[in-house]
CSV table of C-alpha atoms in Angstrom, one decimal:
chain,number,residue,atom,x,y,z
A,1,UNK,CA,52.6,1.0,-70.5
A,2,UNK,CA,55.5,1.9,-68.4
A,3,UNK,CA,56.9,4.3,-71.0
A,4,UNK,CA,53.6,6.1,-71.3
A,5,UNK,CA,53.3,6.4,-67.5
A,6,UNK,CA,56.8,7.9,-67.3
A,7,UNK,CA,56.0,10.4,-70.1
A,8,UNK,CA,52.9,11.6,-68.3
A,9,UNK,CA,54.8,12.1,-65.1
A,10,UNK,CA,57.5,14.0,-67.0
A,11,UNK,CA,54.9,16.2,-68.7
A,12,UNK,CA,53.2,17.0,-65.4
A,13,UNK,CA,56.6,18.0,-64.0
A,14,UNK,CA,57.3,20.2,-67.0
A,15,UNK,CA,53.8,21.7,-66.7
A,16,UNK,CA,54.5,22.5,-63.0
A,17,UNK,CA,57.8,24.1,-63.9
A,18,UNK,CA,56.3,26.2,-66.7
A,19,UNK,CA,53.5,27.3,-64.4
A,20,UNK,CA,56.0,28.3,-61.8
A,21,UNK,CA,58.0,30.3,-64.2
A,22,UNK,CA,54.9,32.1,-65.5
A,23,UNK,CA,53.9,33.0,-61.9
A,24,UNK,CA,57.3,34.2,-61.2
A,25,UNK,CA,57.4,36.2,-64.4
A,26,UNK,CA,54.1,37.9,-63.7
A,27,UNK,CA,55.3,38.6,-60.2
A,28,UNK,CA,58.5,40.2,-61.4
A,29,UNK,CA,56.5,42.2,-64.0
A,30,UNK,CA,54.0,43.4,-61.4
A,31,UNK,CA,56.7,44.2,-59.0
A,32,UNK,CA,58.5,46.3,-61.6
A,33,UNK,CA,55.2,48.2,-62.5
A,34,UNK,CA,54.6,48.7,-58.7
A,35,UNK,CA,58.1,50.1,-58.4
A,36,UNK,CA,57.5,52.5,-61.3
A,37,UNK,CA,54.2,53.6,-59.8
A,38,UNK,CA,55.8,54.0,-56.3
A,39,UNK,CA,58.5,56.3,-57.7
A,40,UNK,CA,56.2,58.6,-59.6
A,41,UNK,CA,56.0,62.0,-58.2
A,42,UNK,CA,53.0,62.4,-55.7
A,43,UNK,CA,51.7,66.0,-55.2
A,44,UNK,CA,48.5,68.0,-55.1
A,45,UNK,CA,47.6,71.5,-56.4
A,46,UNK,CA,46.6,73.9,-53.7
A,47,UNK,CA,45.8,77.6,-53.0
A,48,UNK,CA,44.6,79.8,-50.3
A,49,UNK,CA,41.5,81.2,-52.0
A,50,UNK,CA,39.3,78.1,-52.3
A,51,UNK,CA,40.0,77.7,-56.0
A,52,UNK,CA,39.4,81.3,-56.9
A,53,UNK,CA,41.8,83.6,-58.9
A,54,UNK,CA,41.2,87.4,-58.7
A,55,UNK,CA,42.6,89.3,-61.7
A,56,UNK,CA,42.4,92.6,-59.8
A,57,UNK,CA,44.6,91.4,-57.0
A,58,UNK,CA,47.2,90.0,-59.5
A,59,UNK,CA,47.3,93.2,-61.5
A,60,UNK,CA,47.4,95.4,-58.4
A,61,UNK,CA,50.7,94.0,-57.2
A,62,UNK,CA,52.2,92.9,-60.6
A,63,UNK,CA,55.0,95.5,-60.3
A,64,UNK,CA,55.4,95.6,-56.5
A,65,UNK,CA,56.7,93.3,-53.9
A,66,UNK,CA,53.5,93.1,-51.9
A,67,UNK,CA,52.1,89.6,-51.2
A,68,UNK,CA,48.3,90.0,-50.9
A,69,UNK,CA,47.8,86.4,-49.9
A,70,UNK,CA,50.7,85.2,-47.7
A,71,UNK,CA,51.2,81.4,-47.2
A,72,UNK,CA,49.2,80.1,-44.3
A,73,UNK,CA,49.9,76.4,-44.7
A,74,UNK,CA,52.1,75.2,-41.7
A,75,UNK,CA,54.4,73.4,-44.1
A,76,UNK,CA,57.5,75.4,-45.2
A,77,UNK,CA,57.4,76.9,-48.7
A,78,UNK,CA,59.7,77.7,-51.6
A,79,UNK,CA,59.2,80.0,-54.5
A,80,UNK,CA,57.3,83.2,-54.6
A,81,UNK,CA,53.8,83.3,-53.0
A,82,UNK,CA,52.6,86.0,-55.4
A,83,UNK,CA,51.9,83.1,-57.8
A,84,UNK,CA,48.8,82.3,-55.7
A,85,UNK,CA,48.7,78.8,-57.2
A,86,UNK,CA,51.0,76.2,-55.5
A,87,UNK,CA,51.6,72.5,-55.1
A,88,UNK,CA,52.0,70.4,-52.0
A,89,UNK,CA,54.7,67.8,-52.2
A,90,UNK,CA,56.8,65.5,-49.9
A,91,UNK,CA,60.5,65.6,-50.5
A,92,UNK,CA,61.9,62.0,-51.2
A,93,UNK,CA,65.5,62.9,-50.3
A,94,UNK,CA,67.7,65.6,-49.1
A,95,UNK,CA,68.2,68.4,-51.5
A,96,UNK,CA,65.7,66.8,-53.9
A,97,UNK,CA,65.6,68.7,-57.2
A,98,UNK,CA,62.1,69.1,-58.7
A,99,UNK,CA,60.9,70.7,-62.0
A,100,UNK,CA,57.4,72.2,-62.1
A,101,UNK,CA,55.7,72.9,-65.4
A,102,UNK,CA,52.6,75.0,-65.6
A,103,UNK,CA,50.8,74.3,-68.8
A,104,UNK,CA,49.3,77.1,-70.8
A,105,UNK,CA,45.8,78.4,-70.2
A,106,UNK,CA,44.0,81.5,-71.6
A,107,UNK,CA,45.2,83.4,-68.6
A,108,UNK,CA,48.9,82.4,-68.4
A,109,UNK,CA,51.6,81.0,-70.7
A,110,UNK,CA,53.6,77.8,-70.1
A,111,UNK,CA,56.3,78.1,-67.5
A,112,UNK,CA,59.0,75.8,-66.2
A,113,UNK,CA,60.4,76.3,-62.7
A,114,UNK,CA,63.1,74.4,-60.8
A,115,UNK,CA,63.4,74.1,-57.0
A,116,UNK,CA,65.5,72.4,-54.4
A,117,UNK,CA,63.7,70.8,-51.4
A,118,UNK,CA,66.4,70.7,-48.6
A,119,UNK,CA,65.0,68.2,-46.1
A,120,UNK,CA,64.0,64.5,-46.7
A,121,UNK,CA,60.5,63.3,-45.9
A,122,UNK,CA,59.3,66.9,-45.4
A,123,UNK,CA,56.2,68.3,-47.0
A,124,UNK,CA,56.7,71.6,-48.8
A,125,UNK,CA,54.4,74.1,-50.4
A,126,UNK,CA,56.0,75.1,-53.8
A,127,UNK,CA,55.0,78.3,-55.6
A,128,UNK,CA,56.0,78.0,-59.3
A,129,UNK,CA,56.5,81.0,-61.6
A,130,UNK,CA,53.3,82.0,-63.4
A,131,UNK,CA,53.6,84.0,-66.6
A,132,UNK,CA,50.2,85.8,-66.4
A,133,UNK,CA,48.5,87.2,-69.5
A,134,UNK,CA,47.7,90.6,-68.0
A,135,UNK,CA,45.5,91.7,-70.9
A,136,UNK,CA,43.3,88.5,-70.5
A,137,UNK,CA,43.0,89.2,-66.8
A,138,UNK,CA,42.1,92.8,-67.3
A,139,UNK,CA,39.4,92.0,-69.9
A,140,UNK,CA,37.8,89.2,-68.0
A,141,UNK,CA,34.3,90.6,-67.3
A,142,UNK,CA,32.6,87.5,-65.7
A,143,UNK,CA,33.7,84.5,-63.7
A,144,UNK,CA,35.1,81.8,-65.9
A,145,UNK,CA,36.3,78.2,-65.1
A,146,UNK,CA,39.8,77.2,-66.2
A,147,UNK,CA,41.6,73.9,-65.9
A,148,UNK,CA,45.1,74.3,-64.4
A,149,UNK,CA,47.4,71.5,-65.4
A,150,UNK,CA,50.6,71.0,-63.5
A,151,UNK,CA,53.4,68.5,-64.2
A,152,UNK,CA,56.0,67.8,-61.5
A,153,UNK,CA,59.1,65.7,-61.9
A,154,UNK,CA,61.5,64.9,-59.1
A,155,UNK,CA,65.0,64.1,-60.5
A,156,UNK,CA,65.3,60.3,-61.0
A,157,UNK,CA,61.6,59.7,-60.9
A,158,UNK,CA,58.8,59.5,-63.4
A,159,UNK,CA,56.9,62.9,-64.0
A,160,UNK,CA,53.3,63.2,-62.8
A,161,UNK,CA,50.5,65.5,-63.9
A,162,UNK,CA,47.5,66.8,-61.9
A,163,UNK,CA,44.6,69.0,-63.0
A,164,UNK,CA,42.5,71.3,-60.9
A,165,UNK,CA,39.6,73.6,-62.0
A,166,UNK,CA,39.9,77.2,-60.8
A,167,UNK,CA,37.4,80.0,-61.1
A,168,UNK,CA,38.9,83.1,-62.6
A,169,UNK,CA,36.8,85.9,-61.2
A,170,UNK,CA,35.7,89.1,-63.0
A,171,UNK,CA,38.0,92.1,-63.1
A,172,UNK,CA,35.2,93.9,-61.2
A,173,UNK,CA,35.4,91.7,-58.2
A,174,UNK,CA,37.5,93.1,-55.4
A,175,UNK,CA,38.9,90.6,-52.9
A,176,UNK,CA,38.0,91.9,-49.4
A,177,UNK,CA,39.3,89.1,-47.3
A,178,UNK,CA,39.4,85.3,-46.7
A,179,UNK,CA,39.8,82.7,-44.0
A,180,UNK,CA,43.2,81.1,-44.2
A,181,UNK,CA,44.2,77.5,-43.5
A,182,UNK,CA,44.5,78.3,-39.8
A,183,UNK,CA,40.9,79.7,-39.7
A,184,UNK,CA,42.3,83.2,-39.3
A,185,UNK,CA,40.5,86.1,-41.0
A,186,UNK,CA,42.8,87.9,-43.4
A,187,UNK,CA,41.8,91.3,-44.6
A,188,UNK,CA,42.6,92.4,-48.2
A,189,UNK,CA,40.4,95.5,-48.4
A,190,UNK,CA,43.4,97.6,-49.3
A,191,UNK,CA,42.7,96.3,-52.8
A,192,UNK,CA,40.0,98.9,-53.2
A,193,UNK,CA,42.9,101.2,-54.0
A,194,UNK,CA,43.5,99.2,-57.2
A,195,UNK,CA,40.3,100.6,-58.7
A,196,UNK,CA,41.4,104.2,-58.0
A,197,UNK,CA,43.0,105.3,-61.2
A,198,UNK,CA,44.4,108.8,-61.2
A,199,UNK,CA,46.2,108.2,-64.5
A,200,UNK,CA,43.1,107.4,-66.6
A,201,UNK,CA,43.1,109.4,-70.0
A,202,UNK,CA,39.5,110.5,-69.4
A,203,UNK,CA,40.6,112.6,-66.4
A,204,UNK,CA,42.2,115.4,-68.4
A,205,UNK,CA,38.9,116.1,-70.1
A,206,UNK,CA,37.1,116.2,-66.7
A,207,UNK,CA,39.6,118.6,-65.2
A,208,UNK,CA,39.2,120.9,-68.3
A,209,UNK,CA,35.4,120.9,-67.8
A,210,UNK,CA,35.9,121.8,-64.1
A,211,UNK,CA,38.2,124.7,-65.0
A,212,UNK,CA,35.6,125.9,-67.6
A,213,UNK,CA,33.1,126.4,-64.7
A,214,UNK,CA,35.5,129.1,-63.3
A,215,UNK,CA,34.9,127.8,-59.8
A,216,UNK,CA,38.7,127.6,-59.7
A,217,UNK,CA,41.4,128.9,-62.1
A,218,UNK,CA,43.8,126.0,-61.6
A,219,UNK,CA,44.2,122.8,-59.7
A,220,UNK,CA,47.1,123.3,-57.3
A,221,UNK,CA,46.4,120.6,-54.8
A,222,UNK,CA,47.9,121.5,-51.4
A,223,UNK,CA,49.9,124.4,-52.9
A,224,UNK,CA,47.1,126.7,-52.0
A,225,UNK,CA,47.5,128.3,-48.6
A,226,UNK,CA,44.2,127.7,-46.9
A,227,UNK,CA,41.8,124.7,-46.5
A,228,UNK,CA,39.1,126.8,-48.2
A,229,UNK,CA,41.2,126.7,-51.4
A,230,UNK,CA,41.4,122.9,-51.2
A,231,UNK,CA,37.7,122.7,-50.6
A,232,UNK,CA,36.9,124.8,-53.7
A,233,UNK,CA,38.9,122.5,-55.9
A,234,UNK,CA,37.0,119.5,-54.5
A,235,UNK,CA,33.7,121.3,-55.1
A,236,UNK,CA,34.7,122.1,-58.7
A,237,UNK,CA,35.1,118.3,-59.3
A,238,UNK,CA,31.8,117.6,-57.6
A,239,UNK,CA,30.0,120.2,-59.7
A,240,UNK,CA,31.3,118.6,-63.0
A,241,UNK,CA,30.0,115.2,-61.9
A,242,UNK,CA,26.7,116.8,-60.9
A,243,UNK,CA,26.4,118.4,-64.3
A,244,UNK,CA,26.9,115.0,-65.9
A,245,UNK,CA,23.8,113.8,-64.0
A,246,UNK,CA,25.2,110.6,-62.6
A,247,UNK,CA,22.5,108.2,-61.5
A,248,UNK,CA,22.7,106.1,-58.3
A,249,UNK,CA,22.5,102.4,-58.8
A,250,UNK,CA,22.6,100.0,-55.9
A,251,UNK,CA,24.1,97.2,-57.9
A,252,UNK,CA,27.0,95.7,-55.8
A,253,UNK,CA,26.4,92.0,-56.1
A,254,UNK,CA,29.0,89.3,-56.8
A,255,UNK,CA,28.4,85.8,-58.1
A,256,UNK,CA,31.0,84.5,-55.7
A,257,UNK,CA,29.4,82.0,-53.3
A,258,UNK,CA,31.9,81.0,-50.6
A,259,UNK,CA,32.2,80.9,-46.9
A,260,UNK,CA,36.0,81.2,-47.2
A,261,UNK,CA,36.5,84.1,-49.6
A,262,UNK,CA,34.7,87.5,-49.6
A,263,UNK,CA,34.5,90.0,-52.4
A,264,UNK,CA,32.7,93.2,-53.5
A,265,UNK,CA,31.7,94.2,-57.1
A,266,UNK,CA,33.4,97.4,-58.1
A,267,UNK,CA,33.2,99.2,-61.5
A,268,UNK,CA,36.4,100.4,-63.0
A,269,UNK,CA,36.8,104.2,-63.4
A,270,UNK,CA,36.0,104.0,-67.1
A,271,UNK,CA,32.9,101.8,-66.7
A,272,UNK,CA,31.4,104.0,-64.0
A,273,UNK,CA,32.2,107.3,-65.9
A,274,UNK,CA,31.0,106.2,-69.3
A,275,UNK,CA,27.7,104.6,-68.0
A,276,UNK,CA,27.0,107.6,-65.6
A,277,UNK,CA,25.8,105.0,-63.1
A,278,UNK,CA,27.4,104.6,-59.7
A,279,UNK,CA,26.7,102.9,-56.4
A,280,UNK,CA,28.4,104.1,-53.2
A,281,UNK,CA,31.6,102.3,-54.0
A,282,UNK,CA,31.8,103.3,-57.6
A,283,UNK,CA,31.2,107.0,-56.8
A,284,UNK,CA,33.9,106.9,-54.1
A,285,UNK,CA,36.3,105.3,-56.5
A,286,UNK,CA,35.6,107.9,-59.2
A,287,UNK,CA,36.0,110.8,-56.9
A,288,UNK,CA,39.1,109.4,-55.3
A,289,UNK,CA,40.6,109.0,-58.7
A,290,UNK,CA,39.9,112.7,-59.5
A,291,UNK,CA,41.3,113.9,-56.2
A,292,UNK,CA,44.5,111.9,-56.6
A,293,UNK,CA,44.9,113.4,-60.1
A,294,UNK,CA,45.0,116.9,-58.5
A,295,UNK,CA,47.3,115.9,-55.7
A,296,UNK,CA,44.7,115.9,-52.9
A,297,UNK,CA,44.9,112.7,-50.8
A,298,UNK,CA,41.6,110.9,-50.6
A,299,UNK,CA,40.3,108.3,-48.1
A,300,UNK,CA,37.9,105.5,-48.9
A,301,UNK,CA,35.7,105.0,-45.9
A,302,UNK,CA,33.7,101.8,-45.7
A,303,UNK,CA,31.1,100.8,-43.1
A,304,UNK,CA,28.9,97.7,-43.3
A,305,UNK,CA,26.8,98.1,-46.4
A,306,UNK,CA,28.1,101.5,-47.4
A,307,UNK,CA,31.1,103.5,-48.6
A,308,UNK,CA,31.8,107.2,-48.9
A,309,UNK,CA,34.9,109.3,-49.3
A,310,UNK,CA,37.1,111.5,-47.2
A,311,UNK,CA,39.9,113.9,-48.1
A,312,UNK,CA,42.6,115.8,-46.2
A,313,UNK,CA,42.3,119.5,-46.4
A,314,UNK,CA,46.1,120.2,-45.9
A,315,UNK,CA,49.3,118.5,-46.8
A,316,UNK,CA,50.1,117.7,-43.1
A,317,UNK,CA,46.9,115.7,-42.9
A,318,UNK,CA,45.9,117.6,-39.8
A,319,UNK,CA,42.3,118.0,-40.8
A,320,UNK,CA,39.9,115.8,-42.8
A,321,UNK,CA,36.5,116.3,-44.4
A,322,UNK,CA,34.0,113.8,-45.9
A,323,UNK,CA,31.6,113.5,-48.8
A,324,UNK,CA,28.6,111.3,-49.4
A,325,UNK,CA,29.1,110.5,-53.1
A,326,UNK,CA,25.6,109.0,-53.6
A,327,UNK,CA,24.3,112.6,-53.3
A,328,UNK,CA,26.0,113.4,-56.7
A,329,UNK,CA,23.3,113.6,-59.4
A,330,UNK,CA,19.6,114.2,-59.4
A,331,UNK,CA,18.7,113.4,-55.8
A,332,UNK,CA,16.0,114.4,-53.3
A,333,UNK,CA,17.6,116.0,-50.3
A,334,UNK,CA,14.6,115.0,-48.2
A,335,UNK,CA,15.7,111.4,-48.6
A,336,UNK,CA,18.9,112.2,-46.7
A,337,UNK,CA,17.5,114.9,-44.3
A,338,UNK,CA,13.8,114.0,-43.8
A,339,UNK,CA,13.7,116.1,-40.6
A,340,UNK,CA,14.8,119.4,-42.2
A,341,UNK,CA,12.0,119.8,-44.8
A,342,UNK,CA,14.5,121.3,-47.3
A,343,UNK,CA,11.9,122.0,-50.1
A,344,UNK,CA,11.7,125.7,-49.2
A,345,UNK,CA,15.5,125.9,-49.4
A,346,UNK,CA,15.8,124.5,-52.9
A,347,UNK,CA,12.8,126.1,-54.6
A,348,UNK,CA,13.9,128.5,-57.4
A,349,UNK,CA,17.6,127.6,-57.1
A,350,UNK,CA,19.8,127.3,-60.2
A,351,UNK,CA,21.5,124.1,-61.1
A,352,UNK,CA,24.8,125.5,-59.9
A,353,UNK,CA,23.3,126.7,-56.6
A,354,UNK,CA,21.7,123.3,-56.1
A,355,UNK,CA,25.0,121.7,-56.8
A,356,UNK,CA,26.6,123.7,-54.0
A,357,UNK,CA,23.8,123.0,-51.6
A,358,UNK,CA,24.1,119.3,-52.2
A,359,UNK,CA,27.9,119.5,-51.8
A,360,UNK,CA,27.7,121.1,-48.4
A,361,UNK,CA,24.9,118.8,-47.3
A,362,UNK,CA,26.9,115.8,-48.4
A,363,UNK,CA,29.7,116.8,-46.1
A,364,UNK,CA,27.3,117.1,-43.2
A,365,UNK,CA,25.7,113.7,-43.9
A,366,UNK,CA,29.1,112.0,-44.3
A,367,UNK,CA,30.6,113.6,-41.2
A,368,UNK,CA,27.6,112.3,-39.2
A,369,UNK,CA,28.2,108.8,-40.5
A,370,UNK,CA,31.9,109.0,-39.7
A,371,UNK,CA,31.3,110.1,-36.1
A,372,UNK,CA,28.8,107.3,-35.7
A,373,UNK,CA,31.4,104.7,-36.7
A,374,UNK,CA,34.5,106.5,-35.7
A,375,UNK,CA,35.5,104.0,-33.0
A,376,UNK,CA,35.3,101.0,-35.3
A,377,UNK,CA,37.0,102.8,-38.2
A,378,UNK,CA,39.9,103.9,-36.0
A,379,UNK,CA,40.1,100.5,-34.3
A,380,UNK,CA,40.3,98.6,-37.6
A,381,UNK,CA,37.2,96.5,-36.9
A,382,UNK,CA,36.6,93.8,-39.5
A,383,UNK,CA,34.0,95.2,-42.0
A,384,UNK,CA,35.2,98.7,-41.6
A,385,UNK,CA,37.8,100.4,-43.8
A,386,UNK,CA,39.6,103.7,-43.5
A,387,UNK,CA,41.9,103.5,-46.5
A,388,UNK,CA,44.2,106.5,-47.3
A,389,UNK,CA,45.2,106.5,-51.0
A,390,UNK,CA,48.6,107.9,-50.3
A,391,UNK,CA,52.0,107.8,-52.0
A,392,UNK,CA,53.1,105.1,-49.6
A,393,UNK,CA,50.1,102.9,-50.4
A,394,UNK,CA,50.7,103.5,-54.1
A,395,UNK,CA,54.1,101.9,-53.7
A,396,UNK,CA,52.3,98.7,-52.7
A,397,UNK,CA,49.0,98.8,-54.7
A,398,UNK,CA,48.9,100.0,-58.3
A,399,UNK,CA,45.9,100.9,-60.4
A,400,UNK,CA,44.6,98.0,-62.4
A,401,UNK,CA,43.9,100.2,-65.4
A,402,UNK,CA,40.7,100.7,-67.5
């Protein structure tokens, strides 16, 4: 009986020892896993446009140094903000080396970027290189969701991956502005210039049609000596568009629903010209493209709910005139001048005579609108735009094509 008792005690002690070893082993294992998890890279994907990507803004500055959406996060940043998409990460050490991999999507190819984060325990905003597929951006005609997958590895640590769904907007959506991380309103309405396309192949044919009217013998821009000569060139373009019987369409909606980002639907030059349908913005974009093609400097004038066009009548920009582009096409002048009863004026007039009357009246109408909002336009009030499509602007904003 004594032997059996001793054996039981021995077995109990062995059991306690084995149990302790198991507990210690599990603890070591869990501690090791916890250490692995702790040393994995921790970051988030971020941007300034509430998860929206605007192809038009990317294409407009693809070959320039302009940053349409500058960093507004208070954290220091590294990389180039033109990327739009960024990560937010805390540096684990001084001069921490990180590698950021952007995995391929339909809109950009895989890219790998390396950065040095100088300060320890400092949060940085990192802008990786993005190899955009410009054709895919240019051909995106409606908003489309895309999963952006980013892998980040800090040297000496395990890599980590994050996924965020972005909305790639239509090429026809022009970014007008947004509210940054500091609740400051940022204007980006200069991007209207991206839709002005003075290099479009269709323009040569339009200019030939205008010359065939014999209103002018050549398009010389500001090389003519008088403002009247500039005005005749502008009218020649107006008359060609009038002959094409453009129809006014008020379509200007955008599917973007956001209280952070604001946009305007704009047809490209080719879309507007081939469909012969324009709203106030489209008509102004088409006409500005034609004016730029003949070296006359146009101005896009936007007031709340409306846009029309201006143009300088001399190279020194000492005088300016304006046109109401919605009066191009088959319109009723009484809709614009109800108090003048113009029926008696237009009865029996030829199409060419009517075109000239509409041209002159459009200048009167647009000038009146300009004078009404002159203070806000000259003061740069939010919601008002006076955008000169000049050579200096072209060095910043390029046509998006199409």
